[in-house]
mmCIF file of C-alpha atoms in Angstrom:
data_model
loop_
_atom_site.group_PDB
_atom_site.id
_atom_site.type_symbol
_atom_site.label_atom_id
_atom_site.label_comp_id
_atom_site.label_asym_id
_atom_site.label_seq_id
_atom_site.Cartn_x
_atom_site.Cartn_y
_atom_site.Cartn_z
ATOM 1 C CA UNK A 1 -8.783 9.908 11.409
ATOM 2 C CA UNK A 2 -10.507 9.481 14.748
ATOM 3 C CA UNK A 3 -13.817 10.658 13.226
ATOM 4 C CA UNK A 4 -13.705 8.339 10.579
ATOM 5 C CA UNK A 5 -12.827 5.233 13.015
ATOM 6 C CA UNK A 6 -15.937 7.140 14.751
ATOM 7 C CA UNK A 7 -18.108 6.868 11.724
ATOM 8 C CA UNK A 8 -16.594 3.049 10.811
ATOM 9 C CA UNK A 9 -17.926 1.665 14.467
ATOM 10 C CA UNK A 10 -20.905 2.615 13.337
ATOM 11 C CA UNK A 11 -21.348 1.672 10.122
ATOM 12 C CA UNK A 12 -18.389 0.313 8.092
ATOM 13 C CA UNK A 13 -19.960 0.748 4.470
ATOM 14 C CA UNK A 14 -20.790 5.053 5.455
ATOM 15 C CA UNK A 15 -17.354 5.052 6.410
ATOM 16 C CA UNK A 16 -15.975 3.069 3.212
ATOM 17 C CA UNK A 17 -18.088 5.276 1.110
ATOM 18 C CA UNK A 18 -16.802 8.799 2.614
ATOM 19 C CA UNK A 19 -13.365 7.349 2.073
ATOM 20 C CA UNK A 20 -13.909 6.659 -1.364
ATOM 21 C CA UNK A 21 -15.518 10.179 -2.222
ATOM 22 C CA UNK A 22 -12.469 11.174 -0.472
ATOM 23 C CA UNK A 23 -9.684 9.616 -2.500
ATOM 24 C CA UNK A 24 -12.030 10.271 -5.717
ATOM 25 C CA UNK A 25 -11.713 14.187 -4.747
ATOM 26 C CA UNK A 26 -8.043 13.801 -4.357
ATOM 27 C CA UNK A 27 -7.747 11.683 -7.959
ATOM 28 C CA UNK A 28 -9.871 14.510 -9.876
ATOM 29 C CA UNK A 29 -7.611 17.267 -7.579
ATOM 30 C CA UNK A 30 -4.228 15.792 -8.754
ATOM 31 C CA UNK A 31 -5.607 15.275 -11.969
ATOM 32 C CA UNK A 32 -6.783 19.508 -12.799
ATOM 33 C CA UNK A 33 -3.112 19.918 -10.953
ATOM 34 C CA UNK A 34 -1.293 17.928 -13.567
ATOM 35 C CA UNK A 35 -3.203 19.556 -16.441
ATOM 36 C CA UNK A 36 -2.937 23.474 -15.393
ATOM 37 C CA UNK A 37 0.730 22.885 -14.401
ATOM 38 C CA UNK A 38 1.993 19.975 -16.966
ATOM 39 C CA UNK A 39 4.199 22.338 -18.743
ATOM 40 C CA UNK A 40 6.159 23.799 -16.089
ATOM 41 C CA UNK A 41 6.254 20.258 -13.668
ATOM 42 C CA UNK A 42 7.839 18.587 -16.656
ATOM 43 C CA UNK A 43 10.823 20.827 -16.320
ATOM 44 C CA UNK A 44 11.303 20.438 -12.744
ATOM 45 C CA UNK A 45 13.336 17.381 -11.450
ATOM 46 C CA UNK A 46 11.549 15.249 -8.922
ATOM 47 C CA UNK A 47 12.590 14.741 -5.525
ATOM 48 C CA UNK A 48 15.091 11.527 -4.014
ATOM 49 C CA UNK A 49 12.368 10.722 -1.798
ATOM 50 C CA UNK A 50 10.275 10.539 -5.060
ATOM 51 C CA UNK A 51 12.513 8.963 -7.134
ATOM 52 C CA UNK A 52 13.317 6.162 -3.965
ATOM 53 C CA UNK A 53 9.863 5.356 -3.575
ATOM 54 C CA UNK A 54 8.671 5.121 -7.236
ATOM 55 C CA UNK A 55 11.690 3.715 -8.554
ATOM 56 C CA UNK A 56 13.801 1.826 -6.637
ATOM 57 C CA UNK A 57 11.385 1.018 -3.593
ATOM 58 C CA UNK A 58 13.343 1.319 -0.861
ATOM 59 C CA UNK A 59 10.815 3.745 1.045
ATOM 60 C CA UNK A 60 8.468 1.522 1.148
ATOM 61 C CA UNK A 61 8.620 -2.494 0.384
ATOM 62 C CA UNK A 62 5.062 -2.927 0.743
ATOM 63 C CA UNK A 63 4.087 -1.304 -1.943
ATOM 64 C CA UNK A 64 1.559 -3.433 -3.250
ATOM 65 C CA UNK A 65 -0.209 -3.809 0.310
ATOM 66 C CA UNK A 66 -2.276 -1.165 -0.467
ATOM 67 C CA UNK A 67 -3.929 -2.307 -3.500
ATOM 68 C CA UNK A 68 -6.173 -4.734 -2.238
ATOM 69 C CA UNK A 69 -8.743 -5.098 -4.602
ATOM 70 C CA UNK A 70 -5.969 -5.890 -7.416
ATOM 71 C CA UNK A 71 -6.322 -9.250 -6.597
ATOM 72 C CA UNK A 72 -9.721 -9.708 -5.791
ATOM 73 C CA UNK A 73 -10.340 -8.596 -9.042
ATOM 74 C CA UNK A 74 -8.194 -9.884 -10.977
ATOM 75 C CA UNK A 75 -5.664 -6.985 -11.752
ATOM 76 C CA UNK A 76 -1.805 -6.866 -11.695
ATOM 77 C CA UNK A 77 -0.914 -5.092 -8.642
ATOM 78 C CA UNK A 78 0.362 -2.122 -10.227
ATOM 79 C CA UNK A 79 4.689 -1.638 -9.401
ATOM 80 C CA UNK A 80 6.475 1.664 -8.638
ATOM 81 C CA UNK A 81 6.702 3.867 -11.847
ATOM 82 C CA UNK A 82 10.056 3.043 -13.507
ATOM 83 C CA UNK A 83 10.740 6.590 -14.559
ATOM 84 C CA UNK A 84 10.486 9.532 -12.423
ATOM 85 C CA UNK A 85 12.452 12.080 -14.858
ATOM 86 C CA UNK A 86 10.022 14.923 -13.510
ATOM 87 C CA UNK A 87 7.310 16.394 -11.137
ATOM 88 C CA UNK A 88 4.932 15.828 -13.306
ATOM 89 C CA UNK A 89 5.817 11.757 -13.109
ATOM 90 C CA UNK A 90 5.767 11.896 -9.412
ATOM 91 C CA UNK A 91 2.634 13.835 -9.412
ATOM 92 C CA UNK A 92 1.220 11.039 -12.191
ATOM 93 C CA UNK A 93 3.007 8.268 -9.925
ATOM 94 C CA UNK A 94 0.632 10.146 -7.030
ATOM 95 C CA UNK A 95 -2.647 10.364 -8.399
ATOM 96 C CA UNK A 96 -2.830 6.503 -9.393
ATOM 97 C CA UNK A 97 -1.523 5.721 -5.834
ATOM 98 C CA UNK A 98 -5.191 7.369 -5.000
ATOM 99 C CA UNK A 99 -6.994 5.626 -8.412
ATOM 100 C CA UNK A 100 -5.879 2.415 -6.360
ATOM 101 C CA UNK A 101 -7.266 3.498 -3.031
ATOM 102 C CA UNK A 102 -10.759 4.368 -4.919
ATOM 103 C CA UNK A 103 -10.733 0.706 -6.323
ATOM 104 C CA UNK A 104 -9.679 -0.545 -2.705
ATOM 105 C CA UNK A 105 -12.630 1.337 -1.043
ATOM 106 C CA UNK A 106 -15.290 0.362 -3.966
ATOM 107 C CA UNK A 107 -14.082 -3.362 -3.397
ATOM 108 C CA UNK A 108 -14.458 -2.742 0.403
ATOM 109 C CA UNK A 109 -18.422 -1.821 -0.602
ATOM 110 C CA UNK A 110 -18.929 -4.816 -2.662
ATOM 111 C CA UNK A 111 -20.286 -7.908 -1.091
ATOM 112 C CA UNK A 112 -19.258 -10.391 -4.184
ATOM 113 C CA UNK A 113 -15.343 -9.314 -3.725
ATOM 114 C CA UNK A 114 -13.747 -10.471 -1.151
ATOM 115 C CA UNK A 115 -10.691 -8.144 0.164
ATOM 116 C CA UNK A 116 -7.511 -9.027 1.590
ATOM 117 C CA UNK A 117 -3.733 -8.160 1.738
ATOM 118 C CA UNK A 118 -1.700 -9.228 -1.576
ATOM 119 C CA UNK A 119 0.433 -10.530 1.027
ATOM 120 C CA UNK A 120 -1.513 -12.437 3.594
ATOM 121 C CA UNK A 121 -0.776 -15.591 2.215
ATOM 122 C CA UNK A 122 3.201 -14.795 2.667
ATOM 123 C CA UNK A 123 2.695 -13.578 5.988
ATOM 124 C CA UNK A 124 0.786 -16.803 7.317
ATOM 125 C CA UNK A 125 3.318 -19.239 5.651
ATOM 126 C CA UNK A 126 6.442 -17.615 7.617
ATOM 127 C CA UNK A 127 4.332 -17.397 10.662
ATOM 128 C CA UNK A 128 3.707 -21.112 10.050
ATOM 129 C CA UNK A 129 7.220 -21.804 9.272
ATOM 130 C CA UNK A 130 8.375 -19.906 12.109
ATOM 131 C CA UNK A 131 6.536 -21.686 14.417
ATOM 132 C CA UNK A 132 7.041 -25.283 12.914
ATOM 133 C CA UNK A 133 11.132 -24.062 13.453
ATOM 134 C CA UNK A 134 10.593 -23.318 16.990
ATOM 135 C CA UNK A 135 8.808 -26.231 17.883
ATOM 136 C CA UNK A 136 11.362 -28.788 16.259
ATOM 137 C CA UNK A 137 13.671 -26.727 18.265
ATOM 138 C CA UNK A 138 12.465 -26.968 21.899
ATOM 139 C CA UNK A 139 10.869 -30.747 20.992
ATOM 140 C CA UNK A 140 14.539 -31.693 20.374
ATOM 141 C CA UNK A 141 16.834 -29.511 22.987
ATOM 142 C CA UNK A 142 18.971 -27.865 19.948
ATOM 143 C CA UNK A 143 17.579 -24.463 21.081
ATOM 144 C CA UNK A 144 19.147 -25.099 24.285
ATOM 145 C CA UNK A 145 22.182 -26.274 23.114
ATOM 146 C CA UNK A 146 22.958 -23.415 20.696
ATOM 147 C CA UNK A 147 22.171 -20.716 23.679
ATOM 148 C CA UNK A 148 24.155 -23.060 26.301
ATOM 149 C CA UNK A 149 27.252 -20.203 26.841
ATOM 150 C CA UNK A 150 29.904 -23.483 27.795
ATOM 151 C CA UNK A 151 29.276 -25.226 24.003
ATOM 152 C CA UNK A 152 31.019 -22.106 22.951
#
């Protein structure tokens, strides 16, 4: 990690490429995986941790935050798998988690896409919100009020 924040100071689009060839290697690694072991992952159940974070989400709720270049280039952000009956789904589930980090580092490289997080725009509207909220409130007193302990 600190080598390749190293290698980013001093020139972002070495260090985008290296990551690239890196999650390329781990796509083609999880790919010979999946075929030399398909018959014997498909009768082993997968994991809950596996099965929460494909399926249901719960693990993680950002999900889509790492597919940044879905949107830049017009792609669905691709959801959590909606079957995990196996290894071999979660293994599947795994290897286009790295097809989308290849895609994120290519668009990182290319100076006609423009990158950002699926949910930037979210973010800035609550922050906006939020502070719209809080202003009203100390403009007007009411934030006093409700923290005033002899209202209650």
């Amino acid at each position: 990690y600190f080598g390749l924040s190293l290698l980013w100071m001093i020139s972002p689009s070495l260090s985008y490429k290296f990551s690239e060839l890196l999650e390329t290697h781990a796509v083609d690694t999880y790919g010979e995986f999946l075929d030399e072991n398909e018959e014997l992952l498909k009768k082993l159940p997968p994991s809950l941790a596996a099965v929460e974070y494909y399926t249901v989400g719960v693990s993680d709720p950002m999900f889509g935050e790492y597919q940044t270049s879905a949107l830049a280039t017009g792609i669905d952000i691709r959801k959590p798998g909606t079957s995990m009956k196996s290894l071999y789904d979660v293994f599947m589930a795994i290897r286009a988690d790295e097809g989308d980090h290849v895609g994120t580092m290519k668009a990182c490289l290319d100076p006609n896409i423009a990158v950002m997080s699926p949910s930037l725009e979210t973010r800035f509207l609550t922050g906006v919100a939020l502070s719209t909220m809080i202003g009203y409130f100390l403009s007007t007193g009411a934030l006093v009020d409700i923290m005033d302990p002899t209202e209650i």
